[in-house]
Coordinates of C-alpha atoms and ligand atoms in Angstrom, one line a residue:
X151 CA -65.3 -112.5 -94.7
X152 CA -63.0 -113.7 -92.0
X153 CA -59.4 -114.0 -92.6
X154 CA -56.4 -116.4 -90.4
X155 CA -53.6 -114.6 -88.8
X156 CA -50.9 -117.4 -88.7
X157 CA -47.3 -116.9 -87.0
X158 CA -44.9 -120.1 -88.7
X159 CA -42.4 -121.7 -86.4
X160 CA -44.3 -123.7 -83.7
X161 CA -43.8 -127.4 -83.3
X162 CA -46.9 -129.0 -82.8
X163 CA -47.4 -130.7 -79.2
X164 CA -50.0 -132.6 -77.3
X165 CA -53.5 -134.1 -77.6
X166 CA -56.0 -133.6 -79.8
X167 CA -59.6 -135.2 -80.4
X168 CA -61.1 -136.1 -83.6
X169 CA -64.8 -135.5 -84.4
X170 CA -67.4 -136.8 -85.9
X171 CA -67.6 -137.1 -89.9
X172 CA -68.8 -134.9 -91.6
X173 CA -69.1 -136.9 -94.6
X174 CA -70.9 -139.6 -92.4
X175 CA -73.2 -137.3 -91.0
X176 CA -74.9 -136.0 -93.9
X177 CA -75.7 -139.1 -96.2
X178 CA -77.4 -140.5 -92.4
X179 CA -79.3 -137.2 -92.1
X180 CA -80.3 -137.4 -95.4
X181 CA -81.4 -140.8 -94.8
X182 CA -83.6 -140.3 -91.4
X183 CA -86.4 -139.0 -94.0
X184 CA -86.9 -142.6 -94.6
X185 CA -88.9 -143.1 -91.8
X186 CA -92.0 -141.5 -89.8
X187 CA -90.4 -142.4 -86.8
X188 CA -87.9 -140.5 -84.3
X189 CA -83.9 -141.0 -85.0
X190 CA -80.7 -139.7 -82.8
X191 CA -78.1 -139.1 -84.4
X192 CA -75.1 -138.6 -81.8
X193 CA -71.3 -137.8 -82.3
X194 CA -72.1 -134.7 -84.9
X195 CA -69.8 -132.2 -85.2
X196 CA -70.6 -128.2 -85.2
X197 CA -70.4 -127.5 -88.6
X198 CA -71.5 -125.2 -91.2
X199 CA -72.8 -128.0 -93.6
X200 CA -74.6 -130.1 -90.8
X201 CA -76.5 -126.9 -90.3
X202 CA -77.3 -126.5 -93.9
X203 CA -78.4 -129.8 -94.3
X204 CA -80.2 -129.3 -91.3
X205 CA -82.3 -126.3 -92.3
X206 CA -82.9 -128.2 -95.6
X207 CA -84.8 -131.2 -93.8
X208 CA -86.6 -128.5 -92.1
X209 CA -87.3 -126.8 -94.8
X210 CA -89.1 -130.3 -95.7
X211 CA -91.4 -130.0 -93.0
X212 CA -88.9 -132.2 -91.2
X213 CA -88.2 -131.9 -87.0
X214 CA -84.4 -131.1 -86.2
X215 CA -83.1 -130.9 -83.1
X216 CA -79.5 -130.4 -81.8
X217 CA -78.5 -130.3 -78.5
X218 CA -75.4 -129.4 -76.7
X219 CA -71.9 -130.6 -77.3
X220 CA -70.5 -132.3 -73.3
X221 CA -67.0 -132.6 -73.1
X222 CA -66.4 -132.7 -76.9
X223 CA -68.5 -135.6 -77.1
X224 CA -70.0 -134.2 -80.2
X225 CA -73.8 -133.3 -80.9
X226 CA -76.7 -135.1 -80.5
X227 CA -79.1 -134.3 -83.5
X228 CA -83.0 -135.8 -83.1
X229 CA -84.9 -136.0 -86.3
X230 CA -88.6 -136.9 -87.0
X231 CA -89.6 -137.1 -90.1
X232 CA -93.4 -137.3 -89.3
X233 CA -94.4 -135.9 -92.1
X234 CA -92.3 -135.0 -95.3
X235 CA -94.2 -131.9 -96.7
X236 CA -92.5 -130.6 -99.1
X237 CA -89.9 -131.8 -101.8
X238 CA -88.2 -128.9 -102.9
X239 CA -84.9 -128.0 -101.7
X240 CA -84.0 -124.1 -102.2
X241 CA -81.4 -122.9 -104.1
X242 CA -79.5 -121.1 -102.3
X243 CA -79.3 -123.9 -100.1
X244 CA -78.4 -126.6 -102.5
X245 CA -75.4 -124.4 -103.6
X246 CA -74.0 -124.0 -100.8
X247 CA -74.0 -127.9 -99.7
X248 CA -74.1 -129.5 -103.1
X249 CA -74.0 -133.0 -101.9
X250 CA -77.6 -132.7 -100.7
X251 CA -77.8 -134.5 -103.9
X252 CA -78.4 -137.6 -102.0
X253 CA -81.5 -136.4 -100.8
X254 CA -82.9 -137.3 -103.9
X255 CA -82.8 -140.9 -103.4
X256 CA -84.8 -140.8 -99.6
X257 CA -87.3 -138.5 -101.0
X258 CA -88.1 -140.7 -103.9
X259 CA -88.6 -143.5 -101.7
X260 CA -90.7 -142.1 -99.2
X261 CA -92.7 -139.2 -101.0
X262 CA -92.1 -140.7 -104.5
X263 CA -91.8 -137.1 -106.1
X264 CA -88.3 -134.3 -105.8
X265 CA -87.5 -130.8 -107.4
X266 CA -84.0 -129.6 -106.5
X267 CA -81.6 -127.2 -108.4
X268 CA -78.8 -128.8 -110.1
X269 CA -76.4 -128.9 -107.5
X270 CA -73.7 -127.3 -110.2
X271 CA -69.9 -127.9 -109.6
X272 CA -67.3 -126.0 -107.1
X273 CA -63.8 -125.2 -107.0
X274 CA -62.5 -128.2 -107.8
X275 CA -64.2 -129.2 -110.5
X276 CA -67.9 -130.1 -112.7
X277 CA -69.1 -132.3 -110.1
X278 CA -71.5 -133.7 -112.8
X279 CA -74.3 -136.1 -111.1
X280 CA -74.7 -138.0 -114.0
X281 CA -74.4 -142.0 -111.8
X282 CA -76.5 -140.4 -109.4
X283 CA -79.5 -139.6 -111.9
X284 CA -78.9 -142.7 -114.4
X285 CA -79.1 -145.0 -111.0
X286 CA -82.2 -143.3 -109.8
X287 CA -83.6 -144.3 -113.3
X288 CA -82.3 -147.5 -113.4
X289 CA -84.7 -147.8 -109.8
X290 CA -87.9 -146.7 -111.8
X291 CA -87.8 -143.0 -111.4
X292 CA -88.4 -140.7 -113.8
X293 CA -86.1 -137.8 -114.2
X294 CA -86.6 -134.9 -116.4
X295 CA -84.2 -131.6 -116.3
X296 CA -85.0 -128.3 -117.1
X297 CA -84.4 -124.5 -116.4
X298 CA -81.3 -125.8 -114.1
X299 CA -84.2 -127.8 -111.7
X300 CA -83.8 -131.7 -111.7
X301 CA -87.6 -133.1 -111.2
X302 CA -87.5 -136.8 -109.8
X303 CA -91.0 -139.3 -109.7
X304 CA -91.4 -142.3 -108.7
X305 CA -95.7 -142.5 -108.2
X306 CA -95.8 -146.5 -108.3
X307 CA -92.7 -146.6 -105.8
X308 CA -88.8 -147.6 -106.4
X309 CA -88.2 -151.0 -107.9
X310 CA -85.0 -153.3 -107.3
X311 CA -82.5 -152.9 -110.2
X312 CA -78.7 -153.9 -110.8
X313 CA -76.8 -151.0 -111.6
X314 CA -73.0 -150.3 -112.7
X315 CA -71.5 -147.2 -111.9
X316 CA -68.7 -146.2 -113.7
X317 CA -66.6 -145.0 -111.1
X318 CA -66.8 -145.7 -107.4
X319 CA -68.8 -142.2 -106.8
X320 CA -69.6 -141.9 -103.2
X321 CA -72.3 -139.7 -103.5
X322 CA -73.7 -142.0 -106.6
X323 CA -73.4 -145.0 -103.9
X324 CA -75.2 -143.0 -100.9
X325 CA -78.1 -142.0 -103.0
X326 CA -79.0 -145.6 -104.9
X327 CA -78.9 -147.5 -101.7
X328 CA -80.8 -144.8 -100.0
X329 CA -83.9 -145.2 -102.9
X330 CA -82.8 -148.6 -103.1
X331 CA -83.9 -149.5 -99.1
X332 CA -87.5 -149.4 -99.6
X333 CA -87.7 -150.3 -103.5
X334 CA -89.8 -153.5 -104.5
X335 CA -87.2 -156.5 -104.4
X336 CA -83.5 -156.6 -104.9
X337 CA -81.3 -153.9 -106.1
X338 CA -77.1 -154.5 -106.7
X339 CA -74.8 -151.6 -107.2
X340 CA -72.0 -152.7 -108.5
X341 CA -68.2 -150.9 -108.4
X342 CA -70.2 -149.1 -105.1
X343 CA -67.5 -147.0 -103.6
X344 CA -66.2 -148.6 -100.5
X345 CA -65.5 -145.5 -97.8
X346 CA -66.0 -146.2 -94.4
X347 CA -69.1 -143.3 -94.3
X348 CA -70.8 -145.8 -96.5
X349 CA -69.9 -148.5 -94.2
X350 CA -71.4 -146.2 -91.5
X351 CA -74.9 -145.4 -93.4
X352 CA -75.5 -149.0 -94.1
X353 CA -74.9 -149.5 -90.3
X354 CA -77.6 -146.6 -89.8
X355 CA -80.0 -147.9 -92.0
X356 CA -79.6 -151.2 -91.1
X357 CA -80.3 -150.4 -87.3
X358 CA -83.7 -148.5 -89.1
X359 CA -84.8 -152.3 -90.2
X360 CA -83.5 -152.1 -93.7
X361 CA -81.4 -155.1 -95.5
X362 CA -78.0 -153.6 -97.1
X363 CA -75.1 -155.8 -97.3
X364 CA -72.0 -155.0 -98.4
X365 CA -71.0 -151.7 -97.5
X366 CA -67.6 -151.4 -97.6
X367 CA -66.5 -153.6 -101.0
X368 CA -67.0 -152.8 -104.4
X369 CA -70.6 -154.4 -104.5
X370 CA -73.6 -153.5 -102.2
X371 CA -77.1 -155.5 -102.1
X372 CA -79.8 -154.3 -100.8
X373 CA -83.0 -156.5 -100.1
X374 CA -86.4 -153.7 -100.0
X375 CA -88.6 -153.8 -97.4
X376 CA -92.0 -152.2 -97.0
X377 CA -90.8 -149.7 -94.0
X378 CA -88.3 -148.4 -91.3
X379 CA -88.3 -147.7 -87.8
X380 CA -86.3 -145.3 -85.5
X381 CA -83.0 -145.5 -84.5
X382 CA -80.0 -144.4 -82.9
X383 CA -76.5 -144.1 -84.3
X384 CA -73.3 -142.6 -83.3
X385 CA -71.1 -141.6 -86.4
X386 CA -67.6 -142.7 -87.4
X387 CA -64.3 -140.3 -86.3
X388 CA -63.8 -138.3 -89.2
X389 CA -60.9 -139.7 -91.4
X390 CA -60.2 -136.3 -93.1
X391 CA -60.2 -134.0 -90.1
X392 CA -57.7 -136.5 -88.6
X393 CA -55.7 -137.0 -91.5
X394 CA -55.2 -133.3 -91.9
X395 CA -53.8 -133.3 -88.2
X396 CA -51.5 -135.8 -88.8
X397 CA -50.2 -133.7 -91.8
X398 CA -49.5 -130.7 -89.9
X399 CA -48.0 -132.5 -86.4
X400 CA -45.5 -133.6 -89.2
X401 CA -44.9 -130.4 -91.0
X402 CA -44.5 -128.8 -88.0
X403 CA -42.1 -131.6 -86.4
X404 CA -44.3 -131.9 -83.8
X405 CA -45.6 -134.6 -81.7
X406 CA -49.4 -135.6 -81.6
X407 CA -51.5 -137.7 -80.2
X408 CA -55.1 -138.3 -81.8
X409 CA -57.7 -139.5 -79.6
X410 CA -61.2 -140.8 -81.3
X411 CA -59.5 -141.9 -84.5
X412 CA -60.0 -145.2 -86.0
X413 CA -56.0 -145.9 -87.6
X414 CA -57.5 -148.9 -90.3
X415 CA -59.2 -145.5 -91.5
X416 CA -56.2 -143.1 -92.1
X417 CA -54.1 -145.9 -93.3
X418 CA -53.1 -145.0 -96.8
X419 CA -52.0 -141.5 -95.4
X420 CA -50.3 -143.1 -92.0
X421 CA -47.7 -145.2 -94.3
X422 CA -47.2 -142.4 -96.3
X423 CA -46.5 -140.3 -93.3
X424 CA -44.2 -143.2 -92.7
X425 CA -42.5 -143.5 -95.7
X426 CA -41.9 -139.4 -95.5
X427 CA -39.7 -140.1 -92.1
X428 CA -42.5 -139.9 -89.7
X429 CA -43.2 -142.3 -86.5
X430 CA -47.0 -142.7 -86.5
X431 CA -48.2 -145.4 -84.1
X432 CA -51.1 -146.8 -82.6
X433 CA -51.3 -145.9 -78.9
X434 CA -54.1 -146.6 -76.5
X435 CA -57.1 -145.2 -78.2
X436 CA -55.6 -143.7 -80.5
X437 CA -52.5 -142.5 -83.0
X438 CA -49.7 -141.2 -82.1
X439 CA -47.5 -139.2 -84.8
X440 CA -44.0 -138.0 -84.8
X441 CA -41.3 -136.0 -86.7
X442 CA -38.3 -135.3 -85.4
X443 CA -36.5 -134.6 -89.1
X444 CA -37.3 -132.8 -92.1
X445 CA -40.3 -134.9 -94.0
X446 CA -38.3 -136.8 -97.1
X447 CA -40.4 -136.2 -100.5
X448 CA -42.9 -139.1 -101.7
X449 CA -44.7 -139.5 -104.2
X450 CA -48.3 -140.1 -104.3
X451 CA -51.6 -140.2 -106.1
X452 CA -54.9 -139.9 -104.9
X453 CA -57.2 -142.6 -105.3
X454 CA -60.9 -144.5 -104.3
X455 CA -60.7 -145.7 -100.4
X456 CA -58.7 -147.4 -99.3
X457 CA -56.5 -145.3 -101.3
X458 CA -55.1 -142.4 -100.0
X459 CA -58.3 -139.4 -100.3
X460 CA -58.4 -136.8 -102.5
X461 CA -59.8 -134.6 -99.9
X462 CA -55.9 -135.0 -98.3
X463 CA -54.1 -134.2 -101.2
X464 CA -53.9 -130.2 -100.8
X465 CA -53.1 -131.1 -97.0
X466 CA -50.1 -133.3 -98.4
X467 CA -48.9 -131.1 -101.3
X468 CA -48.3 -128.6 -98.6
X469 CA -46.0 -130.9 -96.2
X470 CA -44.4 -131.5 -99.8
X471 CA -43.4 -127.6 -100.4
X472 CA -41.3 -127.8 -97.5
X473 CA -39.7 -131.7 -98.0
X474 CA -36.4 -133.0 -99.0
X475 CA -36.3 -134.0 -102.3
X476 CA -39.1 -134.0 -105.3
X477 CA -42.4 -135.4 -105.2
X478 CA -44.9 -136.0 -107.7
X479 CA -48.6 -136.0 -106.7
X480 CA -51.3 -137.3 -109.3
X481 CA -54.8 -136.2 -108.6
X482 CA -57.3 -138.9 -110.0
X483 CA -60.3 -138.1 -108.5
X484 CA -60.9 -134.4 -109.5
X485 CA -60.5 -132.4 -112.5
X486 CA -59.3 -129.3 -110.9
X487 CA -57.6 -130.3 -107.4
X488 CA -54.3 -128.0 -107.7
X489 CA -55.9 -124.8 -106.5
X490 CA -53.6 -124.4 -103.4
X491 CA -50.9 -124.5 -105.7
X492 CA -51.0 -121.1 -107.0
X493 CA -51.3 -119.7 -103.2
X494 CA -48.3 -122.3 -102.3
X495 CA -46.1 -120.4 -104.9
X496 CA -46.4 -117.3 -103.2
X497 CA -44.9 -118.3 -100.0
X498 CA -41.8 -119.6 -102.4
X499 CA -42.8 -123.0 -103.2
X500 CA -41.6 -124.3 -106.7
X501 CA -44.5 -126.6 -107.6
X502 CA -45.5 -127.0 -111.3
X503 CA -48.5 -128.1 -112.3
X504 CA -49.3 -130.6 -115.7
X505 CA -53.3 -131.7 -116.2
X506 CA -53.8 -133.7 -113.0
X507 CA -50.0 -134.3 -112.3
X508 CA -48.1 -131.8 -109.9
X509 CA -44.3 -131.8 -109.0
X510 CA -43.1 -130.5 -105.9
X511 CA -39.3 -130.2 -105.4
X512 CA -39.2 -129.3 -101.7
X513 CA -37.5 -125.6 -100.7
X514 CA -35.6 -125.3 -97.2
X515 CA -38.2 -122.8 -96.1
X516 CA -41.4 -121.1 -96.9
X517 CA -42.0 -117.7 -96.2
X518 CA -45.3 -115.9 -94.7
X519 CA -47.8 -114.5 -97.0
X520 CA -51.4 -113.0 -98.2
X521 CA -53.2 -115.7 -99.6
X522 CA -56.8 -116.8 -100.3
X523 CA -58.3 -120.2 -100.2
X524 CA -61.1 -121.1 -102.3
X525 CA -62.9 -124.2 -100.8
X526 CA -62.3 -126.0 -97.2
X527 CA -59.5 -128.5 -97.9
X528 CA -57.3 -126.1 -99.9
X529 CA -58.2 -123.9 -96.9
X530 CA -56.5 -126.2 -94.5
X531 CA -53.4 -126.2 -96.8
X532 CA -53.2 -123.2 -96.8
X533 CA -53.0 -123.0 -92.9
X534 CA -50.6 -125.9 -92.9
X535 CA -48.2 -123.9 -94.8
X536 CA -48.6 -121.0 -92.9
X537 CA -47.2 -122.8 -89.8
X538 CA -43.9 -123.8 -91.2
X539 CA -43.4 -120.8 -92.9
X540 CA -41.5 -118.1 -92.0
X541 CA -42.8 -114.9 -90.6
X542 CA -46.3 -114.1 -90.6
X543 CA -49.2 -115.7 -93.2
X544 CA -52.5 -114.6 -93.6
X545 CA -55.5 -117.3 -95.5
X546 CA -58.7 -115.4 -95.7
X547 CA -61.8 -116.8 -96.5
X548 CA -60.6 -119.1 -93.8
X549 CA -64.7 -118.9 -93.9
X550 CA -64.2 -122.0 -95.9
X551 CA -62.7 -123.8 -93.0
X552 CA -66.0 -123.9 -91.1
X553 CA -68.0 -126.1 -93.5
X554 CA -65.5 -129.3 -92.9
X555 CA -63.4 -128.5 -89.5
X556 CA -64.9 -127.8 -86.0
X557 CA -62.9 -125.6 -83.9
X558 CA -59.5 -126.1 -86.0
X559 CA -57.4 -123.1 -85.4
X560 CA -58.8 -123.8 -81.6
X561 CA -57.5 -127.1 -81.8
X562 CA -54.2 -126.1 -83.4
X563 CA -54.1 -123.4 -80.9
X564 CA -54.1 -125.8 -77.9
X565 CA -51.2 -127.3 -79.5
X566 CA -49.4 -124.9 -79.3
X567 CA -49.6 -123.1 -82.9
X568 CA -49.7 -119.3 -82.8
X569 CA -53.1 -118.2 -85.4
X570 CA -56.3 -116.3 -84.6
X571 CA -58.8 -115.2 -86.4
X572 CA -60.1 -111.7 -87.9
X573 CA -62.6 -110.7 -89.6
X574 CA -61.3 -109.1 -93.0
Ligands
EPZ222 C1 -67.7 -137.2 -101.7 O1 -68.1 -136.3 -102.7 C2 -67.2 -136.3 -100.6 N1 -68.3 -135.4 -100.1 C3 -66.0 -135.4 -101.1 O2 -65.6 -134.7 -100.0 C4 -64.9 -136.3 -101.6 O3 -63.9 -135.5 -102.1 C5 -65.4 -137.2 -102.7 O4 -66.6 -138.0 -102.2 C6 -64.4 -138.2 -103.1 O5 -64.0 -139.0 -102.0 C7 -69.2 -136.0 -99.2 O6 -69.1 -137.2 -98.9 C8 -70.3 -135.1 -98.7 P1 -67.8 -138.6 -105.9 P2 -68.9 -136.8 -104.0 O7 -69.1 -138.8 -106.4 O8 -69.8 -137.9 -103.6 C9 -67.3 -137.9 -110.6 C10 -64.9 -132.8 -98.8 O9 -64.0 -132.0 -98.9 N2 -68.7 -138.1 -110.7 O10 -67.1 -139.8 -105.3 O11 -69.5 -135.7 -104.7 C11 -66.9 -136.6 -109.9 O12 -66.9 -135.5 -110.7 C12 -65.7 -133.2 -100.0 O13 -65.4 -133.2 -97.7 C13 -69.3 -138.1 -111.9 O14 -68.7 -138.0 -113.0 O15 -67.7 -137.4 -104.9 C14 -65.5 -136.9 -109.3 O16 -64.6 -136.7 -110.4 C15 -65.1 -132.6 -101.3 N3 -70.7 -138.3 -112.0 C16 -65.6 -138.4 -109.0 O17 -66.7 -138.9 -109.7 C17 -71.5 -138.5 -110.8 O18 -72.7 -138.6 -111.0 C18 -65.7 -138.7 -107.6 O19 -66.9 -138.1 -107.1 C19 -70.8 -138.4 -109.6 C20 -69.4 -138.2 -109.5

């Protein structure tokens, strides 16, 4: 276990660049199995679940490449799927990146047959697959569950279907147009979730030869076609990583520049930012953020893009502790998405917590203290905190960190925050 060392009281300062998604980068590697044929993937960032995911396509009989990172340019990751030889994916591995789920969908369409554990929930709540499985059968596949594996077959191939998902899962909407490119005929997912990262894959699969339209609004069609090629893609900025950033140059009443962000993505959290006292602003390439006060309370709930992400809300509960005023944050998208709260408390914030609705009435100052974080967004909360507070904090399991952020305290560092890292 490693554990952050974090010394509150720096102002943020300087530049800082985004990378790659994350959240893009998995659903596209998930999706290279759809073809024989060699696909770069560039712009990846050096993180623990790329890796996983990685060694799972491998573990598929799947080629995986990465090579070198110039100048923060990210990674370029080559995948050929020559042959898919296997359609299990381990345990072990499955739990530890549980969205691998959308594996499913490519490995029905190209090997028509998948065994994978049921990915099981997290931290933050069931994380039930139900859309996911329900869609696949809508497709033609037969799914049966038992001793906690999920078997998938589709022998006679996918066929088009119109499916209705009952909430704009991302995940769900990955994994259908996935099985969906090379079904027989036309498949429409309705209420499809409308993230950029989906925007992204349909780019990527597009540039592969398949026919999805609609990426990006609430219903996606995709048009089957008997095969893909190749290709090369470079993936999105990641909206999260940047978002969180933004969050702690204001907590910190810093000033930051973000270079390699795309602004229509962080939106929702830039005008909230806005409305909290900040000056964020698009500058030459990229977004410039400014706080010169002590952040005003807002309140807030987390919703479907373009809303403003759930995977935020621990990063903006934490500029709340330390606000003027009361806010009142509403979690919509996950069950159990207060976990930083209890750690918050510890350091002095008064935060109370109903069901899915938290209150925040914003104390002059934190102060430094042992806490633990318990999955990677909470984790960056956590850190956040620990910057404004007083004295010294310390987050362990900052382990956590390393799935979603490359480099982060590196990056704070260079900004002039005052953290390392220790191993516990
Ligand atoms: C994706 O998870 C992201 N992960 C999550 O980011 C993100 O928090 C989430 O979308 C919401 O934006 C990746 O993209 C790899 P969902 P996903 O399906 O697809 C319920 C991070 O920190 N649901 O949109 O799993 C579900 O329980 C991670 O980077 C069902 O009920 O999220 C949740 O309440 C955390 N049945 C809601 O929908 C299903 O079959 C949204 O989940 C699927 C989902």
């Amino acid at each position: 276990m490693e554990k952050l060392l974090v010394r509150g009281g720096a102002r943020l300062r300087g530049t800082v660049r985004v990378n790659g998604a994350k959240n893009a980068v998995l659903p596209i590697l998930a999706a290279t199995v759809l073809t024989p044929e060699r696909c770069r993937v560039a712009g990846t960032p050096r993180l623990r679940d790329v890796e996983v995911m990685a060694a799972i396509l491998r573990g598929l009989g799947v080629e995986v490449e990465t090579q070198g990172d110039p100048a923060g340019e990210g990674r370029l990751i080559t995948v050929q799927a020559r042959e898919v030889s296997g359609c299990e994916i381990p345990d072990r591995l499955m739990r530890e990146v549980r969205s691998s789920i959308f594996l499913m969908g490519p490995l029905l369409a190209r090997v028509g047959r998948v065994k994978m554990s049921h990915p099981g929930g997290c931290a933050i709540g069931p994380r039930p697959i139900d859309y996911h499985l329900r869609g696949l059968e809508r497709l033609g596949a037969r799914i049966t569950e038992r001793h906690g594996y999920i078997y998938a077959e589709a022998p006679a191939g996918l066929r088009g279907a119109e499916v209705d998902l009952d909430f704009p899962s991302v995940g769900a909407t990955e994994n259908l147009i996935m099985a969906a490119v090379l079904a027989q005929g036309l498949t429409v997912i309705r209420n499809a979730a409308r993230e950029p990262e989906i925007v992204d894959l349909e780019m990527f699969l597009n540039s592969m030869g398949a026919r999805v339209r609609g990426a990006g609004t609430h219903t996606v069609r995709v048009e089957g076609v008997a095969g893909l090629h190749g290709a090369e893609h470079r993936v999105i900025p990641d909206r999260i990583e940047a978002c969180t950033l933004m969050i702690a140059a204001v907590a910190t009443r810093g000033e930051v520049t973000l270079k390699d962000v795309i602004p229509q993505h962080v939106q929702a959290v830039a005008s909230k930012l806005r409305e909290a006292g900040a000056v964020v602003e698009e500058e030459a390439g990229g977004l410039r953020v400014v706080c010169r006060c002590r952040p005003r309370a807002v309140d807030f709930k987390t919703l479907p893009y373009p809303g403003l992400p759930t995977d935020v809300q621990p990063q903006m509960m934490a500029l709340m502790c330390g606000a003027e005023g009361t806010s009142v944050i509403t979690e919509t998208v996950f069950e159990n998405r207060f976990t930083q709260a209890e750690e918050l408390r510890r350091m002095g914030a008064d935060i109370r917590v109903d069901g899915r609705t938290a209150v925040v009435r914003g104390v002059p100052r934190l102060s430094g203290a042992t806490l633990e974080a318990t999955d990677l967004r909470n984790c960056a909360a956590l850190v956040i905190a620990g910057l404004v507070a007083e004295g010294s904090t310390v987050v362990e399991r900052v382990e956590h960190l390393d799935r979603g952020y490359q480099d982060f305290e590196l990056k704070l560092r260079r900004l002039g925050a005052d953290l390392r890292r220790v191993r516990a």
